[in-house]
Coordinates of C-alpha atoms and ligand atoms in Angstrom, one line a residue:
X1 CA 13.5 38.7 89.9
X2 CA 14.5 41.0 86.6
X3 CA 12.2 39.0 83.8
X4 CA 14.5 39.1 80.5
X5 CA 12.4 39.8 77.2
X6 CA 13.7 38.0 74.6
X7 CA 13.8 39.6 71.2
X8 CA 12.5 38.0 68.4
X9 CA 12.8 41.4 66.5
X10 CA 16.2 41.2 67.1
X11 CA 17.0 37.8 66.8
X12 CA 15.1 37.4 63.8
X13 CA 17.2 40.4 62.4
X14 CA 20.5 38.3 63.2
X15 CA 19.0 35.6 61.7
X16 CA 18.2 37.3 58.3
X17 CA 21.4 39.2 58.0
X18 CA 23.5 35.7 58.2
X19 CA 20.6 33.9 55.4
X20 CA 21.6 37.1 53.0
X21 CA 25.5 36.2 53.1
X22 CA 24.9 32.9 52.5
X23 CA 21.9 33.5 49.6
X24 CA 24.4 35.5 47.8
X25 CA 26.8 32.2 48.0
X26 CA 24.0 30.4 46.5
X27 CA 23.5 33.0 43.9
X28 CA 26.9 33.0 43.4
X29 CA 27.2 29.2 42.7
X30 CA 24.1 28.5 40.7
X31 CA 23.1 31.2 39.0
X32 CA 20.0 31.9 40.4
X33 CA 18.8 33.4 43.9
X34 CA 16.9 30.3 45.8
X35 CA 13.2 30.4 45.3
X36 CA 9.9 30.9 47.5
X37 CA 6.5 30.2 46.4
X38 CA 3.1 31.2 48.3
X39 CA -0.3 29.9 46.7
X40 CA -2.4 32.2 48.8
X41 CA -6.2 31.7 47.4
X42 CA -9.1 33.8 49.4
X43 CA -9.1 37.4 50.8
X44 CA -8.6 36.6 54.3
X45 CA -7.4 40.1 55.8
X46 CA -4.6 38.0 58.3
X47 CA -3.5 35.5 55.7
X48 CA -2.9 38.4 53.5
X49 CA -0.7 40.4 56.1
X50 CA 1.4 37.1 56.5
X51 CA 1.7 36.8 52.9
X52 CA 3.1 40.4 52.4
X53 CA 5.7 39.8 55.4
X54 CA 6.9 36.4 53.7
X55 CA 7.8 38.7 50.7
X56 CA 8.8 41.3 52.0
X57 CA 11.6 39.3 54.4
X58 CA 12.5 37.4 51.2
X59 CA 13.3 40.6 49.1
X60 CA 14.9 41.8 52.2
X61 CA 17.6 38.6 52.1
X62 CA 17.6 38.4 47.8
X63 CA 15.2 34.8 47.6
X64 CA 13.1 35.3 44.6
X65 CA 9.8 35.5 46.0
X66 CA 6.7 34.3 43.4
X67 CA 2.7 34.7 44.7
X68 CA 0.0 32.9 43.3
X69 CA -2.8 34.8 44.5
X70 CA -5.9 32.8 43.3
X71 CA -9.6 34.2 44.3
X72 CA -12.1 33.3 47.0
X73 CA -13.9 31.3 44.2
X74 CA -10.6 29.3 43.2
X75 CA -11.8 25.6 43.4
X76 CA -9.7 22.5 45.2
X77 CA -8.6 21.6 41.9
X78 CA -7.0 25.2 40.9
X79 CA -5.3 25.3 43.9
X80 CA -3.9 21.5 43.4
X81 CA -3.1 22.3 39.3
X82 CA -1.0 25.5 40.8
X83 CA 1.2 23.2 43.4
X84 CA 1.7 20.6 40.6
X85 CA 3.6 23.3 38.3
X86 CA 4.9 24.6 41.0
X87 CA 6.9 21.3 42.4
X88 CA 7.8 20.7 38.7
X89 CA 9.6 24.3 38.4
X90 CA 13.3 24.0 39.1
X91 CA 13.5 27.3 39.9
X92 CA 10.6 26.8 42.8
X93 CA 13.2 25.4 46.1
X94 CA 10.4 26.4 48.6
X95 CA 6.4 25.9 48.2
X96 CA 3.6 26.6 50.8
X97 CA 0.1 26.9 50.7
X98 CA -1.5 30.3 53.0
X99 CA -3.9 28.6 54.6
X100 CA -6.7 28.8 56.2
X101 CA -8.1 27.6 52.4
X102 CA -10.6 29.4 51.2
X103 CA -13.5 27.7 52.2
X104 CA -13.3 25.0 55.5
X105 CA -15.5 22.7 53.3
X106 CA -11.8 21.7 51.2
X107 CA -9.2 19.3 52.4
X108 CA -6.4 20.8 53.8
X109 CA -5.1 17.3 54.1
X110 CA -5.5 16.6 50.2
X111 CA -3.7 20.2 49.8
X112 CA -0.7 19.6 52.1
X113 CA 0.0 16.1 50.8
X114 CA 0.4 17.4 47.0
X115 CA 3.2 19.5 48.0
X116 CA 6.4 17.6 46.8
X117 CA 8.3 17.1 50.2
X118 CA 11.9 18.3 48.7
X119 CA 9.9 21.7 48.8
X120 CA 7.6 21.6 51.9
X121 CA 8.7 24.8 53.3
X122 CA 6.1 24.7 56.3
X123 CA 7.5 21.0 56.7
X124 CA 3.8 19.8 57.1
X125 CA 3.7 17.2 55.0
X126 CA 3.0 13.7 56.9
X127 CA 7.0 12.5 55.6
X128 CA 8.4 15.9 56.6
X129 CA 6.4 15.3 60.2
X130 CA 7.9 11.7 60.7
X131 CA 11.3 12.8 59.8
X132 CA 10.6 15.9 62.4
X133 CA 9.9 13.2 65.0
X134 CA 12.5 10.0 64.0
X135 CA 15.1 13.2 64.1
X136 CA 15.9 12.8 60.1
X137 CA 14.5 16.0 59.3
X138 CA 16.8 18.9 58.1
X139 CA 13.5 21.2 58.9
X140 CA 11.0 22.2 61.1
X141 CA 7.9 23.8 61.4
X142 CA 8.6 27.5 61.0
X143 CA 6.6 28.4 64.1
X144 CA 8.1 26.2 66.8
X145 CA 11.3 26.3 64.9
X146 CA 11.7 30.2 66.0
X147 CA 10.8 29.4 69.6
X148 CA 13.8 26.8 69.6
X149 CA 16.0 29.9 67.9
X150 CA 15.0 32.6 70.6
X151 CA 15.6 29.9 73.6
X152 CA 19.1 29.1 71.9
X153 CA 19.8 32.7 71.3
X154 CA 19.1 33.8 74.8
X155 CA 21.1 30.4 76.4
X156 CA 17.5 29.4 78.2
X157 CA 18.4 25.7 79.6
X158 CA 16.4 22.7 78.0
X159 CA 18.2 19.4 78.5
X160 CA 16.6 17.9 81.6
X161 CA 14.0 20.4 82.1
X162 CA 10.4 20.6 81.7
X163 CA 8.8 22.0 78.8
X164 CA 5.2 21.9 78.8
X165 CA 2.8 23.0 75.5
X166 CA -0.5 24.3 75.8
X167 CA -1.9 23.4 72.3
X168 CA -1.5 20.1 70.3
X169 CA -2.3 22.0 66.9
X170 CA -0.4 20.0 63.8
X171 CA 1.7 23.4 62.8
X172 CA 2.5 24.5 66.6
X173 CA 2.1 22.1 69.9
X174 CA 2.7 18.9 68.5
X175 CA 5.9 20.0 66.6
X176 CA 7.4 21.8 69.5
X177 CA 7.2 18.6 71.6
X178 CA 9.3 17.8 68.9
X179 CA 12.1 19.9 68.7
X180 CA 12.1 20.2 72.7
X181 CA 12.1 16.6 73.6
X182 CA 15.2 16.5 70.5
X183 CA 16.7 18.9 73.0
X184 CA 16.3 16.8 75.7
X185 CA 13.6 17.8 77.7
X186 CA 10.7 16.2 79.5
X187 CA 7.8 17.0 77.5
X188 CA 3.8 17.7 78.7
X189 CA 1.7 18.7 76.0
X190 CA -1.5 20.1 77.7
X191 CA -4.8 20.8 75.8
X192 CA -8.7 22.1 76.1
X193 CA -9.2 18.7 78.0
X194 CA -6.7 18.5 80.1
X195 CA -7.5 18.5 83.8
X196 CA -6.4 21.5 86.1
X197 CA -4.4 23.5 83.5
X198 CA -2.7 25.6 86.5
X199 CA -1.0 22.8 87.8
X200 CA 0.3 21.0 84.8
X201 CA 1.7 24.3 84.1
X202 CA 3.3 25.3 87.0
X203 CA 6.0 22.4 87.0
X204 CA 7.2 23.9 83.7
X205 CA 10.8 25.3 83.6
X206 CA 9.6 26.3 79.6
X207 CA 5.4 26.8 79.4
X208 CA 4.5 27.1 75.6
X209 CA 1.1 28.9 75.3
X210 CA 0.0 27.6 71.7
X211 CA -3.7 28.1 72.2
X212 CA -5.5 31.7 70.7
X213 CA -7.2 32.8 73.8
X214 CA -6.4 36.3 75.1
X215 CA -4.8 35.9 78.8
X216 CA -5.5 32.2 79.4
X217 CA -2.4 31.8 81.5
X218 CA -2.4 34.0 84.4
X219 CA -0.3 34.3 87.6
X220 CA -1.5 30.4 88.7
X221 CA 0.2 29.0 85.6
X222 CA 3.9 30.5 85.6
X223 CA 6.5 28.5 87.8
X224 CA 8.7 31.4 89.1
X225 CA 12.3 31.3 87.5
X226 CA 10.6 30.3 83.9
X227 CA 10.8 30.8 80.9
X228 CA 7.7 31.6 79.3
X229 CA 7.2 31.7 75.2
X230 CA 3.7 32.8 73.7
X231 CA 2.6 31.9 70.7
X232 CA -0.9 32.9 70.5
X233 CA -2.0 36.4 68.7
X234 CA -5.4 37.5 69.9
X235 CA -6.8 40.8 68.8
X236 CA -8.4 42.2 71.8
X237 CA -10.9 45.6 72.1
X238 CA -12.1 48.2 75.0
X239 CA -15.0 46.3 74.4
X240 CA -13.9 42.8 75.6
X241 CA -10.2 43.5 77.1
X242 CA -10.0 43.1 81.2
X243 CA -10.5 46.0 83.2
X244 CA -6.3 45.8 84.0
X245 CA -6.1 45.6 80.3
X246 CA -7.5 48.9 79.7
X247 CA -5.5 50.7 82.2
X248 CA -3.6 53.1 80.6
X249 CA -0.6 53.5 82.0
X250 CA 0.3 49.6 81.2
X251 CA 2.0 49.3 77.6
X252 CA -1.5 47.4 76.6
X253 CA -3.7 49.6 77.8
X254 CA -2.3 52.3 76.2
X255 CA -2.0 50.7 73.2
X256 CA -6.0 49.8 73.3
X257 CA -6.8 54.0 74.4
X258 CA -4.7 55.1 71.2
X259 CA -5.9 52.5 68.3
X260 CA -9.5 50.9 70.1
X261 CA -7.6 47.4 70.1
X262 CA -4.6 45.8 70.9
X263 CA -2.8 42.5 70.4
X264 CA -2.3 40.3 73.1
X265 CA -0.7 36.4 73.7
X266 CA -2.1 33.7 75.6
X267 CA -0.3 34.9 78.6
X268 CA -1.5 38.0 80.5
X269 CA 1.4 40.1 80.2
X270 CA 0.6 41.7 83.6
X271 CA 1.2 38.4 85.1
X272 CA 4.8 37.7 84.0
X273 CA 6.5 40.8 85.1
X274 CA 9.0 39.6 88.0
X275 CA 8.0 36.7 88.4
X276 CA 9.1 34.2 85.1
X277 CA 13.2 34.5 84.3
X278 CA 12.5 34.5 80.7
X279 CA 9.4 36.0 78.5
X280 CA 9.0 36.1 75.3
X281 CA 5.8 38.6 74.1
X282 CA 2.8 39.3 71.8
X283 CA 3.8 41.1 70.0
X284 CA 7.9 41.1 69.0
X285 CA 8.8 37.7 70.3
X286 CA 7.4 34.1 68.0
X287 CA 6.1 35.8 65.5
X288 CA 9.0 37.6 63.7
X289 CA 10.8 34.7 64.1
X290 CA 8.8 32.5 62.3
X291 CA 9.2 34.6 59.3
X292 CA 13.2 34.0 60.1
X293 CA 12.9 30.8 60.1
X294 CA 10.5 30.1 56.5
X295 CA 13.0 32.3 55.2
X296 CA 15.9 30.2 56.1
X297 CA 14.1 26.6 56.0
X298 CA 13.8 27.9 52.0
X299 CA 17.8 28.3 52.1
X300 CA 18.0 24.8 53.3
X301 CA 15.3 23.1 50.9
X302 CA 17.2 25.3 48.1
X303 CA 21.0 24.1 49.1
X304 CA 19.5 20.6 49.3
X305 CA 17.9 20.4 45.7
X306 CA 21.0 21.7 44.2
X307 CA 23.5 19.5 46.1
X308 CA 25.7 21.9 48.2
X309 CA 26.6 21.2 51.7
X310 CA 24.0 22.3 54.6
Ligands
NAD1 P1 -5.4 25.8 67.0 O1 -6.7 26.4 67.2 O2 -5.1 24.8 65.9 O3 -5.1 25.0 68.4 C1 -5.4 25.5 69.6 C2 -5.1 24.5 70.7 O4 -5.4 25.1 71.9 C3 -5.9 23.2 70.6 O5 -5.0 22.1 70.6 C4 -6.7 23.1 71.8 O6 -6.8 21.9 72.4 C5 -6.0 24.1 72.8 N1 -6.9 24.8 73.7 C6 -8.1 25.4 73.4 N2 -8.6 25.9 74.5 C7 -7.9 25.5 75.5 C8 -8.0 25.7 76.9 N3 -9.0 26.4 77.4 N4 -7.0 25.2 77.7 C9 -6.0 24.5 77.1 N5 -5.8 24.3 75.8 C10 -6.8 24.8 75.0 O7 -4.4 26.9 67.1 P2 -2.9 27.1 66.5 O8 -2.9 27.2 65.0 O9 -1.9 26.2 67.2 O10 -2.6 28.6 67.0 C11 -2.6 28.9 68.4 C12 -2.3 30.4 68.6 O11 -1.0 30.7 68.1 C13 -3.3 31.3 67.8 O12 -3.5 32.4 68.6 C14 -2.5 31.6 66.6 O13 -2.9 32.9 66.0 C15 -1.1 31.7 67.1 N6 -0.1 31.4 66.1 C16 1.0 32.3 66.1 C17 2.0 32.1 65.2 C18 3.2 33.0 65.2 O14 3.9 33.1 64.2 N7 3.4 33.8 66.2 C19 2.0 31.0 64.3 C20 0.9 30.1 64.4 C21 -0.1 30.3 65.3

């Protein structure tokens, strides 16, 4: 069986080029390019690589991107002052905390909840979730909202099949079973406690790996004919990669014998080949498409505020 990669660089490209036509129609009629704001406090090396690809696919389209960039020592109430102002600015349409927070000790929950929810970009909020779920939601978290784009884009089947999720996380698993079961298909969501992993798997026409553990899912978890989307980015070394990692003639493994390390999913990627339909990969597949999809969840949230028709 040929396995078909799908694209997220691509897709995510498409994506982007239609947001820019219609920014400049919001440009057009308000007078003002739609607004994106990131409170990013900490120096967390990741969070500070999202953050710069955020503004950079937001200059890219013409949204008017604005960082708060607070320091390690920023306290809960900084960070809550900044997202007051920030809901209050009318030319704010988007708002999103980087998290992880700066120190695990402050509430995330406290955090999320200030957000206004006419702005809740990452569509975390507690409303934003139960509109997700009761289907009343004009957004989606941007994550599982770029797997649902790459499926649609590449005409994978959903009604009637089933999906199952490895991961119940609040910003990935649980709002995939979301957006799949909206789509009509029969949902599993599997976790660290589920019982025999490979099985549950295996009856998936879509397996969701959603966990941040290099090569969990092997061979025993893809149902031939699948399609198989992974989520997780796991930053692997010729220290701790497999031995069939670090072979060099596979595109991992010589990857890992140019740089010392190598992204990887939570799918071994020698596993897939020939034997699931569809396969989206670490890297290029989710996670250029979740940029995509903050930057066009900030068009929506923007068009909505100011009344023109989604
Ligand atoms: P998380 O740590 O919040 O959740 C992980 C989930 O995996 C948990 O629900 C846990 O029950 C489950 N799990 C852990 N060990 C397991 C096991 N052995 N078997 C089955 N399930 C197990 O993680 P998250 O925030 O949902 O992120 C998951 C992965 O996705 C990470 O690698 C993260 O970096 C990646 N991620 C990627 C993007 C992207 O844009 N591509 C966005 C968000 C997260």
């Amino acid at each position: 069986m040929n396995t078909m990669i799908l694209d997220g660089r691509k897709i995510s490209g498409q994506v982007l080029e239609t947001i820019r036509e219609d920014v400049m129609e919001f440009t057009e009629l308000t007078g003002r390019q739609p607004g994106l704001a990131v409170i990013h406090a900490g120096s967390d090396p990741a969070s500070a690589v999202y953050v710069k690809n955020k503004q950079k696919a937001c200059k890219s389209v013409g949204i008017d991107f604005r960082l708060i960039d607070l320091p390690d020592t920023a306290s809960p109430e900084t960070i809550l002052a900044a997202i007051d102002r920030l809901n209050e600015m009318d030319s704010c349409d988007g708002l999103l905390v980087q998290l992880p927070l700066p120190s695990p000790e402050f509430n995330e929950n406290e955090v999320i909840h200030r957000i206004a929810v006419a702005k809740d970009v990452d569509g975390f909020h507690p409303e934003s979730i139960g509109n997700l779920w009761s289907g009343a939601g004009i957004i989606a978290p941007c994550t599982p909202a770029g797997v649902m784009e790459l499926l649609k884009s590449y005409g994978v089947p959903i009604a009637g099949k089933s999906a199952v999720i490895v991961g119940r996380s609040n910003i990935v698993g649980k709002p995939m079973a979301a957006l799949l079961l909206r789509e009509h298909a029969t949902v599993t969501i599997a976790h660290s406690r589920s019982v025999d992993l490979p099985s549950i798997c295996r009856q998936a026409d879509i397996l969701v790996a959603a966990v941040g553990k290099p090569g969990l899912l092997g061979r025993e978890h893809i149902k031939p004919g699948s399609a198989v989307i992974d989520v997780g980015i796991n930053r692997i070394t010729l220290d701790n990669a497999r031995a069939a990692w670090r072979d060099p003639d596979t595109e991992i493994g010589a990857k890992l014998a140019a740089k010392g390390f190598a992204l990887i999913g939570d799918v071994d990627p020698l596993a897939v080949d020939g034997v699931a339909a569809w396969y989206s990969p670490v890297p290029g597949g989710v996670g250029p498409m979740t940029v995509a999809m903050l930057i066009k969840n900030t068009l929506i949230l923007a068009k909505k505020r100011n009344g023109i028709t989604l």
